[in-house]
Coordinates of C-alpha atoms in Angstrom, one line a residue:
M1 CA -16.1 -3.8 -14.1
A2 CA -14.5 -2.8 -17.7
F3 CA -10.4 -3.0 -17.3
R4 CA -8.8 0.4 -17.9
S5 CA -5.5 0.2 -18.0
A6 CA -1.9 2.7 -19.4
V7 CA 0.7 2.1 -21.3
I8 CA 3.7 4.8 -20.7
T9 CA 5.5 5.9 -23.8
F10 CA 9.1 7.2 -23.5
P11 CA 11.4 9.0 -25.9
G12 CA 12.9 5.7 -27.4
S13 CA 10.2 2.9 -26.6
N14 CA 10.1 1.0 -29.0
C15 CA 7.3 -2.3 -27.6
D16 CA 4.7 0.3 -26.3
R17 CA 2.4 -0.9 -29.2
D18 CA 3.5 -4.7 -28.2
M19 CA 2.1 -3.8 -25.0
A20 CA -1.3 -1.9 -25.7
V21 CA -1.8 -5.1 -28.2
A22 CA -1.3 -7.5 -26.0
L23 CA -3.3 -6.0 -23.4
E24 CA -6.0 -5.4 -25.9
K25 CA -6.3 -8.4 -26.8
V26 CA -6.3 -10.6 -23.6
S27 CA -8.9 -7.9 -21.9
G28 CA -10.7 -7.0 -24.9
T29 CA -10.3 -3.1 -24.1
A30 CA -7.5 -1.2 -25.8
P31 CA -5.8 0.7 -23.3
L32 CA -5.2 4.4 -22.9
R33 CA -1.8 5.6 -23.8
V34 CA -0.2 8.0 -21.9
W35 CA 2.8 10.4 -23.5
H36 CA 6.2 10.3 -20.8
G37 CA 5.6 14.5 -20.6
D38 CA 2.0 14.3 -18.9
A39 CA 2.5 14.7 -15.1
E40 CA -1.1 13.4 -14.5
L41 CA -2.4 10.0 -15.1
P42 CA -5.8 9.6 -16.7
D43 CA -8.2 8.7 -13.5
G44 CA -9.3 5.7 -12.7
L45 CA -6.5 3.5 -13.8
D46 CA -6.7 -0.3 -12.8
F47 CA -3.7 -1.2 -14.7
I48 CA -0.3 1.0 -15.7
A49 CA 2.5 -1.1 -18.2
L50 CA 5.8 0.8 -18.8
P51 CA 7.3 -0.7 -22.2
G52 CA 10.3 -1.6 -23.8
G53 CA 12.5 0.3 -25.6
F54 CA 15.7 2.5 -25.1
S55 CA 14.0 5.0 -23.6
Y56 CA 16.8 8.3 -24.2
G57 CA 18.4 5.8 -25.9
D58 CA 19.9 4.1 -22.9
Y59 CA 21.8 7.5 -22.0
L60 CA 23.5 7.7 -18.5
R61 CA 21.9 4.0 -17.6
C62 CA 19.2 2.6 -18.5
G63 CA 16.4 4.1 -18.1
A64 CA 18.2 6.9 -15.4
I65 CA 16.8 10.0 -17.8
A66 CA 13.2 8.2 -18.1
S67 CA 13.1 7.3 -14.1
R68 CA 12.8 11.5 -13.7
S69 CA 9.9 11.8 -16.5
P70 CA 7.0 14.0 -14.7
V71 CA 4.9 10.9 -15.2
M72 CA 7.0 9.2 -13.7
Q73 CA 5.9 11.1 -10.6
A74 CA 2.2 10.2 -10.9
V75 CA 3.6 6.4 -11.3
I76 CA 4.9 6.2 -8.5
A77 CA 2.1 7.7 -6.5
A78 CA -0.2 5.4 -8.2
A79 CA 1.8 2.4 -7.5
G80 CA 1.9 3.9 -3.5
K81 CA -2.3 3.1 -3.7
G82 CA -2.4 0.1 -4.5
V83 CA -2.5 0.3 -8.8
P84 CA -0.4 -2.8 -10.3
V85 CA 2.3 -1.6 -12.2
L86 CA 4.2 -4.0 -14.5
G87 CA 7.4 -2.7 -16.3
V88 CA 9.1 -5.2 -19.1
C89 CA 12.7 -5.2 -19.7
N90 CA 13.2 -0.8 -20.1
G91 CA 10.1 -0.4 -17.8
F92 CA 12.0 -3.0 -15.6
Q93 CA 14.9 -0.6 -15.7
V94 CA 12.9 2.1 -15.4
L95 CA 11.3 1.0 -11.9
T96 CA 14.9 0.2 -10.5
E97 CA 16.0 3.7 -11.6
S98 CA 13.0 5.4 -9.6
G99 CA 13.4 3.4 -6.8
L100 CA 9.6 1.5 -7.0
L101 CA 11.5 -1.8 -7.5
P102 CA 15.3 -2.6 -5.2
G103 CA 18.5 -3.5 -7.5
A104 CA 19.8 -2.7 -11.1
L105 CA 20.6 -3.7 -14.3
L106 CA 23.8 -3.9 -15.6
R107 CA 25.7 -4.8 -18.6
N108 CA 24.8 -8.2 -19.5
S109 CA 27.8 -10.4 -18.5
V110 CA 28.8 -11.8 -22.3
I111 CA 28.9 -8.3 -23.7
R112 CA 26.5 -8.6 -26.1
F113 CA 23.0 -8.0 -26.8
V114 CA 20.8 -11.3 -26.3
C115 CA 18.0 -12.1 -28.3
R116 CA 15.7 -15.3 -28.1
D117 CA 13.4 -17.5 -26.2
V118 CA 14.8 -18.5 -22.5
T119 CA 12.9 -20.5 -20.0
L120 CA 11.8 -19.3 -16.9
K121 CA 11.2 -21.1 -13.3
V122 CA 7.6 -19.5 -11.8
E123 CA 9.0 -19.1 -8.2
N124 CA 6.1 -17.2 -6.9
A125 CA 2.8 -17.9 -8.4
S126 CA 0.4 -16.4 -5.5
S127 CA 1.4 -12.5 -7.2
L128 CA -1.6 -11.0 -9.3
F129 CA 0.5 -11.4 -11.8
T130 CA 1.6 -14.6 -11.6
A131 CA -1.4 -16.4 -10.0
G132 CA -2.6 -18.4 -13.4
Y133 CA 1.0 -20.2 -13.2
S134 CA 1.6 -22.9 -10.7
A135 CA 5.1 -22.5 -8.3
G136 CA 7.6 -24.3 -10.1
Q137 CA 6.3 -23.8 -13.4
E138 CA 9.1 -24.0 -16.6
I139 CA 7.6 -21.1 -19.0
S140 CA 9.3 -20.2 -22.5
I141 CA 9.4 -16.2 -22.8
P142 CA 11.6 -14.2 -25.3
V143 CA 14.2 -11.9 -24.3
A144 CA 15.5 -9.1 -26.4
H145 CA 18.5 -6.7 -24.0
H146 CA 21.8 -5.9 -23.5
D147 CA 21.6 -4.4 -20.3
G148 CA 19.5 -7.4 -18.3
N149 CA 22.4 -8.4 -15.1
Y150 CA 19.7 -8.1 -12.2
Y151 CA 22.1 -6.9 -9.0
A152 CA 21.7 -6.3 -5.9
D153 CA 23.9 -7.0 -2.8
D154 CA 23.7 -10.1 -1.1
A155 CA 21.7 -8.7 2.1
M156 CA 19.1 -7.5 -0.5
L157 CA 19.2 -10.7 -2.5
D158 CA 18.6 -12.5 0.8
R159 CA 15.6 -10.5 1.9
L160 CA 14.3 -11.0 -2.0
E161 CA 14.6 -14.6 -1.5
G162 CA 12.9 -14.9 2.2
E163 CA 9.6 -12.6 1.4
G164 CA 9.2 -14.2 -1.9
Q165 CA 9.9 -11.1 -4.0
V166 CA 11.1 -13.0 -6.6
A167 CA 8.7 -13.7 -9.6
F168 CA 10.8 -15.7 -12.0
R169 CA 14.3 -16.7 -12.1
Y170 CA 16.0 -18.1 -15.7
A171 CA 16.7 -21.8 -15.7
E172 CA 20.2 -21.0 -17.4
D173 CA 22.3 -18.1 -17.1
V174 CA 20.9 -16.5 -19.7
N175 CA 22.8 -12.3 -18.9
G176 CA 24.7 -13.2 -15.6
S177 CA 22.0 -12.0 -13.3
A178 CA 22.2 -12.7 -9.3
R179 CA 21.1 -15.7 -8.7
G180 CA 19.3 -16.2 -12.0
I181 CA 16.4 -13.7 -10.7
A182 CA 14.4 -12.6 -14.1
G183 CA 12.0 -10.7 -12.5
V184 CA 11.0 -8.7 -9.0
L185 CA 8.0 -8.2 -7.4
N186 CA 7.6 -5.0 -4.7
A187 CA 6.8 -5.7 -1.0
A188 CA 3.5 -5.5 -1.3
G189 CA 3.4 -7.4 -4.2
N190 CA 1.4 -4.7 -6.5
V191 CA 4.9 -4.2 -9.3
L192 CA 6.4 -6.7 -11.5
G193 CA 9.4 -5.6 -13.5
M194 CA 10.8 -8.1 -15.8
M195 CA 13.7 -8.2 -18.3
P196 CA 11.6 -11.7 -20.9
H197 CA 8.9 -9.8 -22.6
P198 CA 5.3 -11.5 -21.7
E199 CA 3.4 -9.0 -24.6
R200 CA 5.1 -11.5 -27.2
A201 CA 4.1 -14.6 -25.8
I202 CA 0.4 -14.1 -25.8
E203 CA -0.3 -16.1 -29.4
A204 CA 1.1 -19.2 -30.7
T205 CA 1.2 -18.1 -34.0
H206 CA 4.0 -15.3 -33.2
G207 CA 5.9 -18.4 -31.4
G208 CA 4.2 -19.4 -27.9
T209 CA 1.2 -18.3 -25.5
D210 CA 3.5 -18.7 -21.8
G211 CA 2.7 -14.9 -21.4
R212 CA -0.6 -15.1 -21.9
A213 CA -1.0 -15.8 -18.0
L214 CA 0.3 -13.1 -16.8
F215 CA -1.8 -11.0 -18.4
E216 CA -5.7 -13.0 -17.8
S217 CA -4.1 -13.2 -14.5
A218 CA -4.0 -9.6 -13.3
I219 CA -7.2 -8.5 -15.5
K220 CA -8.9 -11.3 -13.8
G221 CA -8.0 -10.6 -10.3
L222 CA -8.6 -7.2 -10.8
V223 CA -12.2 -7.5 -12.8
G224 CA -13.4 -9.9 -9.9
A225 CA -12.3 -7.3 -7.4

């Protein structure tokens, strides 16, 4: 069974090619490229990726305008049918703004752009995206963001913790995120948003391979299903 994926591009996306290259290198099949203004997604998708960048120049709030793009209604519908959706950095912001994930991404507590490799702790190793890791495993993934400070109220944070929806946690304070949360799953486990960039950590020549297992895990789970 061939793996069929799509990468959504918004005005201001700048990591869509990185995401597409990562998906092709790991799966062996180039993803379809979808413009934000398309009202429909290609048929038969196994996986949808919302990449990093500065959609609409981060006007109003990061991801706020992109979340109202025509294609997002199709993404929301696909996610509701169980199609896996990965949102990285700005893609994570779009997922929270669209209501596919709880919480919000605020300005970094250090009030500056953070761009470096960070250590993440894998909190949930049983999801489609994280089954290639071990619970408690520490991995190194780069970040590059100015608004990655994850926020939710205490009740929601308790719920996320209690139901295993925290996928990744920072091993140190990077941006002020509540409880060090770096990545969140939806209740069904088929939508993952994370600020770190796994697509930038799939080749040793580019500094590391710790992000590769995320893509391998998802592809193996989907193709083998």
